[in-house]
mmCIF file of N, CA, C and O in Angstrom:
data_model
loop_
_atom_site.group_PDB
_atom_site.id
_atom_site.type_symbol
_atom_site.label_atom_id
_atom_site.label_comp_id
_atom_site.label_asym_id
_atom_site.label_seq_id
_atom_site.Cartn_x
_atom_site.Cartn_y
_atom_site.Cartn_z
ATOM 1 N N UNK A 24 27.859 -5.865 -24.803
ATOM 2 C CA UNK A 24 28.985 -6.168 -25.156
ATOM 3 C C UNK A 24 29.485 -4.978 -26.378
ATOM 4 O O UNK A 24 28.688 -4.851 -27.098
ATOM 5 N N UNK A 25 30.777 -4.519 -26.308
ATOM 6 C CA UNK A 25 31.057 -3.593 -27.289
ATOM 7 C C UNK A 25 31.528 -4.653 -28.708
ATOM 8 O O UNK A 25 32.120 -5.666 -28.507
ATOM 9 N N UNK A 26 31.592 -3.660 -29.835
ATOM 10 C CA UNK A 26 31.707 -4.230 -31.041
ATOM 11 C C UNK A 26 33.058 -4.853 -30.905
ATOM 12 O O UNK A 26 33.204 -5.850 -31.604
ATOM 13 N N UNK A 27 33.999 -3.771 -30.747
ATOM 14 C CA UNK A 27 35.436 -4.565 -30.873
ATOM 15 C C UNK A 27 35.632 -5.750 -29.984
ATOM 16 O O UNK A 27 36.309 -6.657 -30.402
ATOM 17 N N UNK A 28 35.078 -5.916 -28.833
ATOM 18 C CA UNK A 28 35.366 -7.148 -27.979
ATOM 19 C C UNK A 28 34.607 -8.081 -28.641
ATOM 20 O O UNK A 28 35.157 -9.579 -28.694
ATOM 21 N N UNK A 29 33.476 -7.983 -29.155
ATOM 22 C CA UNK A 29 32.681 -9.068 -29.972
ATOM 23 C C UNK A 29 33.651 -9.572 -31.242
ATOM 24 O O UNK A 29 33.476 -10.608 -31.266
ATOM 25 N N UNK A 30 34.048 -8.676 -31.793
ATOM 26 C CA UNK A 30 34.856 -9.021 -33.081
ATOM 27 C C UNK A 30 36.257 -9.744 -32.721
ATOM 28 O O UNK A 30 36.466 -10.468 -33.331
ATOM 29 N N UNK A 31 36.800 -9.306 -31.539
ATOM 30 C CA UNK A 31 37.830 -10.099 -31.130
ATOM 31 C C UNK A 31 37.737 -11.496 -30.932
ATOM 32 O O UNK A 31 38.429 -12.551 -31.308
ATOM 33 N N UNK A 32 36.428 -11.784 -30.118
ATOM 34 C CA UNK A 32 36.041 -13.269 -29.864
ATOM 35 C C UNK A 32 35.670 -13.688 -31.070
ATOM 36 O O UNK A 32 36.324 -15.248 -31.466
ATOM 37 N N UNK A 33 34.914 -13.325 -32.141
ATOM 38 C CA UNK A 33 34.535 -13.702 -33.313
ATOM 39 C C UNK A 33 35.917 -14.176 -34.148
ATOM 40 O O UNK A 33 35.817 -15.215 -34.808
ATOM 41 N N UNK A 34 36.537 -13.447 -34.182
ATOM 42 C CA UNK A 34 38.044 -13.373 -34.936
ATOM 43 C C UNK A 34 38.788 -14.752 -34.331
ATOM 44 O O UNK A 34 39.239 -15.405 -35.126
ATOM 45 N N UNK A 35 39.107 -14.896 -33.125
ATOM 46 C CA UNK A 35 39.559 -15.858 -32.507
ATOM 47 C C UNK A 35 39.220 -17.262 -32.884
ATOM 48 O O UNK A 35 39.598 -18.152 -33.004
ATOM 49 N N UNK A 36 37.814 -17.329 -33.060
ATOM 50 C CA UNK A 36 37.003 -18.550 -33.272
ATOM 51 C C UNK A 36 36.705 -18.950 -34.574
ATOM 52 O O UNK A 36 36.158 -19.962 -35.365
ATOM 53 N N UNK A 37 37.235 -17.822 -35.608
ATOM 54 C CA UNK A 37 37.214 -17.951 -37.093
ATOM 55 C C UNK A 37 35.832 -17.843 -37.586
ATOM 56 O O UNK A 37 35.385 -18.588 -38.530
ATOM 57 N N UNK A 38 35.036 -17.042 -36.875
ATOM 58 C CA UNK A 38 33.460 -17.051 -37.283
ATOM 59 C C UNK A 38 33.316 -16.396 -38.495
ATOM 60 O O UNK A 38 34.082 -15.260 -39.043
ATOM 61 N N UNK A 39 32.589 -16.821 -39.500
ATOM 62 C CA UNK A 39 32.263 -16.256 -40.736
ATOM 63 C C UNK A 39 31.473 -15.493 -40.820
ATOM 64 O O UNK A 39 30.711 -14.959 -39.727
ATOM 65 N N UNK A 40 31.419 -14.303 -41.552
ATOM 66 C CA UNK A 40 30.706 -13.198 -41.790
ATOM 67 C C UNK A 40 29.109 -13.218 -41.223
ATOM 68 O O UNK A 40 28.650 -12.674 -40.565
ATOM 69 N N UNK A 41 28.509 -14.318 -42.195
ATOM 70 C CA UNK A 41 26.894 -13.937 -41.825
ATOM 71 C C UNK A 41 26.687 -14.982 -40.391
ATOM 72 O O UNK A 41 25.912 -14.180 -39.744
ATOM 73 N N UNK A 42 27.486 -15.740 -40.142
ATOM 74 C CA UNK A 42 27.087 -16.386 -38.814
ATOM 75 C C UNK A 42 27.738 -14.946 -37.607
ATOM 76 O O UNK A 42 26.822 -15.264 -36.834
ATOM 77 N N UNK A 43 28.653 -14.594 -37.991
ATOM 78 C CA UNK A 43 28.920 -13.266 -37.173
ATOM 79 C C UNK A 43 27.885 -12.382 -36.811
ATOM 80 O O UNK A 43 27.480 -11.977 -35.670
ATOM 81 N N UNK A 44 27.227 -11.767 -38.049
ATOM 82 C CA UNK A 44 26.144 -11.017 -37.923
ATOM 83 C C UNK A 44 25.011 -11.468 -37.219
ATOM 84 O O UNK A 44 24.305 -10.830 -36.438
ATOM 85 N N UNK A 45 24.648 -12.700 -37.345
ATOM 86 C CA UNK A 45 23.520 -13.540 -36.711
ATOM 87 C C UNK A 45 23.571 -13.498 -35.274
ATOM 88 O O UNK A 45 22.894 -13.283 -34.213
ATOM 89 N N UNK A 46 25.013 -13.876 -34.768
ATOM 90 C CA UNK A 46 25.345 -13.914 -33.155
ATOM 91 C C UNK A 46 25.396 -12.592 -32.695
ATOM 92 O O UNK A 46 24.694 -12.451 -31.525
ATOM 93 N N UNK A 47 25.616 -11.712 -33.382
ATOM 94 C CA UNK A 47 25.572 -9.910 -32.991
ATOM 95 C C UNK A 47 24.273 -9.765 -32.911
ATOM 96 O O UNK A 47 23.891 -9.020 -31.871
ATOM 97 N N UNK A 48 23.187 -10.313 -33.707
ATOM 98 C CA UNK A 48 21.873 -9.865 -33.765
ATOM 99 C C UNK A 48 21.227 -10.550 -32.340
ATOM 100 O O UNK A 48 20.456 -10.048 -31.763
ATOM 101 N N UNK A 49 21.699 -11.719 -31.880
ATOM 102 C CA UNK A 49 21.372 -12.599 -30.666
ATOM 103 C C UNK A 49 21.939 -11.731 -29.645
ATOM 104 O O UNK A 49 21.106 -11.493 -28.754
ATOM 105 N N UNK A 50 23.330 -11.518 -29.624
ATOM 106 C CA UNK A 50 23.725 -11.002 -28.427
ATOM 107 C C UNK A 50 23.585 -9.661 -28.060
ATOM 108 O O UNK A 50 23.361 -9.291 -26.850
ATOM 109 N N UNK A 51 23.591 -8.971 -28.745
ATOM 110 C CA UNK A 51 23.278 -7.295 -28.793
ATOM 111 C C UNK A 51 21.848 -6.931 -28.993
ATOM 112 O O UNK A 51 21.604 -6.254 -27.991
ATOM 113 N N UNK A 52 21.496 -7.310 -29.967
ATOM 114 C CA UNK A 52 19.911 -6.828 -30.470
ATOM 115 C C UNK A 52 18.970 -7.652 -29.692
ATOM 116 O O UNK A 52 17.631 -7.223 -29.753
ATOM 117 N N UNK A 53 19.198 -8.909 -29.033
ATOM 118 C CA UNK A 53 18.106 -9.720 -28.462
ATOM 119 C C UNK A 53 17.321 -10.443 -29.334
ATOM 120 O O UNK A 53 16.117 -10.987 -28.913
ATOM 121 N N UNK A 54 17.793 -10.502 -30.329
ATOM 122 C CA UNK A 54 16.799 -11.669 -31.221
ATOM 123 C C UNK A 54 17.028 -12.991 -31.174
ATOM 124 O O UNK A 54 18.183 -13.397 -30.425
ATOM 125 N N UNK A 55 15.876 -13.732 -31.334
ATOM 126 C CA UNK A 55 16.103 -15.342 -31.081
ATOM 127 C C UNK A 55 16.852 -15.775 -32.052
ATOM 128 O O UNK A 55 17.116 -15.097 -33.349
ATOM 129 N N UNK A 56 17.106 -16.895 -32.039
ATOM 130 C CA UNK A 56 17.964 -17.672 -33.069
ATOM 131 C C UNK A 56 17.202 -17.869 -34.376
ATOM 132 O O UNK A 56 17.915 -17.777 -35.524
ATOM 133 N N UNK A 57 15.855 -18.138 -34.109
ATOM 134 C CA UNK A 57 15.103 -18.420 -35.285
ATOM 135 C C UNK A 57 14.977 -17.048 -36.043
ATOM 136 O O UNK A 57 15.176 -16.986 -37.307
ATOM 137 N N UNK A 58 14.862 -15.785 -35.260
ATOM 138 C CA UNK A 58 14.605 -14.329 -36.185
ATOM 139 C C UNK A 58 16.108 -14.048 -36.653
ATOM 140 O O UNK A 58 16.157 -13.625 -37.939
ATOM 141 N N UNK A 59 17.009 -14.411 -35.856
ATOM 142 C CA UNK A 59 18.354 -13.987 -36.509
ATOM 143 C C UNK A 59 18.877 -14.908 -37.913
ATOM 144 O O UNK A 59 19.289 -14.169 -38.919
ATOM 145 N N UNK A 60 18.450 -16.083 -37.697
ATOM 146 C CA UNK A 60 18.638 -16.933 -39.003
ATOM 147 C C UNK A 60 17.759 -16.497 -40.009
ATOM 148 O O UNK A 60 18.309 -16.274 -41.294
ATOM 149 N N UNK A 61 16.451 -16.158 -39.824
ATOM 150 C CA UNK A 61 15.762 -15.420 -40.968
ATOM 151 C C UNK A 61 16.140 -14.309 -41.631
ATOM 152 O O UNK A 61 16.335 -14.210 -42.896
ATOM 153 N N UNK A 62 16.676 -13.294 -40.793
ATOM 154 C CA UNK A 62 17.352 -12.037 -41.091
ATOM 155 C C UNK A 62 18.773 -12.293 -42.195
ATOM 156 O O UNK A 62 18.743 -11.659 -42.966
ATOM 157 N N UNK A 63 19.588 -13.299 -41.670
ATOM 158 C CA UNK A 63 20.596 -13.496 -42.332
ATOM 159 C C UNK A 63 20.658 -14.573 -43.477
ATOM 160 O O UNK A 63 21.576 -14.734 -44.159
ATOM 161 N N UNK A 64 19.497 -15.244 -43.466
ATOM 162 C CA UNK A 64 19.117 -16.283 -44.609
ATOM 163 C C UNK A 64 20.102 -17.366 -44.527
ATOM 164 O O UNK A 64 20.543 -17.734 -45.533
ATOM 165 N N UNK A 65 20.121 -17.671 -43.479
ATOM 166 C CA UNK A 65 21.219 -19.002 -43.151
ATOM 167 C C UNK A 65 20.241 -19.796 -41.980
ATOM 168 O O UNK A 65 19.230 -19.284 -41.450
ATOM 169 N N UNK A 66 20.734 -21.024 -41.975
ATOM 170 C CA UNK A 66 19.913 -22.102 -41.268
ATOM 171 C C UNK A 66 19.768 -21.719 -39.861
ATOM 172 O O UNK A 66 20.822 -21.225 -39.355
ATOM 173 N N UNK A 67 18.943 -22.009 -39.075
ATOM 174 C CA UNK A 67 18.728 -21.973 -37.738
ATOM 175 C C UNK A 67 19.803 -22.789 -37.051
ATOM 176 O O UNK A 67 20.417 -22.328 -35.859
ATOM 177 N N UNK A 68 20.141 -24.068 -37.455
ATOM 178 C CA UNK A 68 20.907 -24.928 -36.791
ATOM 179 C C UNK A 68 22.607 -24.145 -36.851
ATOM 180 O O UNK A 68 23.145 -24.057 -36.200
ATOM 181 N N UNK A 69 22.574 -23.569 -38.243
ATOM 182 C CA UNK A 69 24.066 -22.927 -38.264
ATOM 183 C C UNK A 69 24.353 -21.779 -37.290
ATOM 184 O O UNK A 69 25.251 -21.645 -36.583
ATOM 185 N N UNK A 70 23.267 -21.123 -37.228
ATOM 186 C CA UNK A 70 23.157 -19.891 -36.073
ATOM 187 C C UNK A 70 23.374 -20.474 -34.631
ATOM 188 O O UNK A 70 24.096 -20.075 -33.841
ATOM 189 N N UNK A 71 22.558 -21.413 -34.433
ATOM 190 C CA UNK A 71 22.569 -21.930 -32.908
ATOM 191 C C UNK A 71 24.205 -22.779 -32.742
ATOM 192 O O UNK A 71 24.688 -22.256 -31.675
ATOM 193 N N UNK A 72 24.783 -23.444 -33.642
ATOM 194 C CA UNK A 72 26.201 -23.769 -33.359
ATOM 195 C C UNK A 72 27.079 -22.450 -33.566
ATOM 196 O O UNK A 72 28.001 -22.602 -32.557
ATOM 197 N N UNK A 73 26.980 -21.571 -34.358
ATOM 198 C CA UNK A 73 27.940 -20.410 -34.131
ATOM 199 C C UNK A 73 27.836 -19.775 -32.549
ATOM 200 O O UNK A 73 28.788 -19.444 -32.207
ATOM 201 N N UNK A 74 26.466 -19.591 -32.241
ATOM 202 C CA UNK A 74 25.947 -18.923 -30.973
ATOM 203 C C UNK A 74 26.732 -19.774 -29.898
ATOM 204 O O UNK A 74 27.506 -19.043 -28.947
ATOM 205 N N UNK A 75 26.652 -21.060 -29.941
ATOM 206 C CA UNK A 75 27.137 -21.908 -28.790
ATOM 207 C C UNK A 75 28.792 -21.823 -28.819
ATOM 208 O O UNK A 75 29.365 -21.825 -27.726
ATOM 209 N N UNK A 76 29.270 -21.856 -29.957
ATOM 210 C CA UNK A 76 30.762 -21.550 -29.968
ATOM 211 C C UNK A 76 31.281 -20.251 -29.410
ATOM 212 O O UNK A 76 32.119 -20.061 -28.799
ATOM 213 N N UNK A 77 30.444 -19.187 -29.827
ATOM 214 C CA UNK A 77 30.910 -17.869 -29.400
ATOM 215 C C UNK A 77 30.754 -17.950 -27.779
ATOM 216 O O UNK A 77 31.363 -17.269 -27.084
ATOM 217 N N UNK A 78 29.630 -18.475 -27.019
ATOM 218 C CA UNK A 78 29.432 -18.200 -25.714
ATOM 219 C C UNK A 78 30.499 -19.055 -25.213
ATOM 220 O O UNK A 78 30.885 -18.749 -24.165
ATOM 221 N N UNK A 79 31.017 -20.124 -25.637
ATOM 222 C CA UNK A 79 32.018 -21.187 -25.024
ATOM 223 C C UNK A 79 33.304 -20.191 -24.987
ATOM 224 O O UNK A 79 33.835 -20.446 -24.068
ATOM 225 N N UNK A 80 33.789 -19.673 -25.982
ATOM 226 C CA UNK A 80 34.667 -18.859 -26.182
ATOM 227 C C UNK A 80 34.831 -17.756 -25.254
ATOM 228 O O UNK A 80 35.737 -17.460 -24.410
ATOM 229 N N UNK A 81 33.619 -17.018 -24.913
ATOM 230 C CA UNK A 81 33.586 -15.980 -24.183
ATOM 231 C C UNK A 81 33.723 -16.678 -22.559
ATOM 232 O O UNK A 81 34.474 -15.885 -21.733
ATOM 233 N N UNK A 82 33.197 -17.583 -22.468
ATOM 234 C CA UNK A 82 33.287 -18.472 -21.275
ATOM 235 C C UNK A 82 34.823 -18.660 -20.944
ATOM 236 O O UNK A 82 35.354 -18.544 -19.780
ATOM 237 N N UNK A 83 35.431 -19.264 -21.703
ATOM 238 C CA UNK A 83 37.017 -19.654 -21.629
ATOM 239 C C UNK A 83 37.603 -18.157 -21.411
ATOM 240 O O UNK A 83 38.448 -18.299 -20.553
ATOM 241 N N UNK A 84 37.296 -17.355 -22.129
ATOM 242 C CA UNK A 84 38.224 -16.169 -21.932
ATOM 243 C C UNK A 84 37.984 -15.578 -20.681
ATOM 244 O O UNK A 84 38.971 -14.830 -19.779
ATOM 245 N N UNK A 85 36.776 -15.723 -20.126
ATOM 246 C CA UNK A 85 36.243 -15.092 -18.859
ATOM 247 C C UNK A 85 37.027 -15.951 -17.542
ATOM 248 O O UNK A 85 37.614 -15.508 -16.761
ATOM 249 N N UNK A 86 37.345 -17.110 -17.793
ATOM 250 C CA UNK A 86 37.915 -18.156 -17.058
ATOM 251 C C UNK A 86 39.367 -17.904 -17.051
ATOM 252 O O UNK A 86 39.974 -17.840 -15.897
ATOM 253 N N UNK A 87 39.914 -17.566 -18.132
ATOM 254 C CA UNK A 87 41.389 -17.503 -18.173
ATOM 255 C C UNK A 87 41.927 -16.054 -17.698
ATOM 256 O O UNK A 87 43.036 -15.958 -17.454
ATOM 257 N N UNK A 88 40.814 -15.246 -17.761
ATOM 258 C CA UNK A 88 41.170 -13.607 -17.531
ATOM 259 C C UNK A 88 42.159 -13.533 -16.401
ATOM 260 O O UNK A 88 42.830 -12.470 -16.169
ATOM 261 N N UNK A 89 41.825 -14.394 -15.354
ATOM 262 C CA UNK A 89 42.463 -14.133 -14.078
ATOM 263 C C UNK A 89 43.405 -14.730 -14.100
ATOM 264 O O UNK A 89 44.504 -14.784 -12.989
ATOM 265 N N UNK A 90 44.163 -15.484 -14.955
ATOM 266 C CA UNK A 90 45.262 -16.468 -15.312
ATOM 267 C C UNK A 90 46.381 -16.286 -15.946
ATOM 268 O O UNK A 90 47.444 -16.320 -16.159
ATOM 269 N N UNK A 91 45.963 -15.033 -16.954
ATOM 270 C CA UNK A 91 46.704 -14.710 -18.093
ATOM 271 C C UNK A 91 47.816 -13.974 -17.782
ATOM 272 O O UNK A 91 47.517 -12.596 -16.755
ATOM 273 N N UNK A 92 49.066 -13.868 -17.967
ATOM 274 C CA UNK A 92 50.090 -12.863 -17.679
ATOM 275 C C UNK A 92 49.931 -11.554 -18.127
ATOM 276 O O UNK A 92 49.337 -11.367 -19.252
ATOM 277 N N UNK A 93 50.073 -10.157 -17.404
ATOM 278 C CA UNK A 93 50.120 -9.091 -18.075
ATOM 279 C C UNK A 93 51.367 -8.532 -18.582
ATOM 280 O O UNK A 93 52.450 -9.091 -17.996
ATOM 281 N N UNK A 94 51.329 -7.823 -19.554
ATOM 282 C CA UNK A 94 52.539 -7.103 -20.081
ATOM 283 C C UNK A 94 52.813 -7.557 -21.414
ATOM 284 O O UNK A 94 52.828 -7.379 -22.463
#
């Protein structure tokens, strides 16, 4: 995933900076939630919730992409 695309989704769901960075570590760098949480010094449950919200948003956008009007 490109950084710009990642940021669009994160902005749409109002993801906070540290959660955003932790989810980036998971999505792009391949870290586990545990290690991303340790790296960002936030709870693993916070990272897990942020990651789930991000993945749901990506899924919704992928579903809607065929139905959105162009232009």
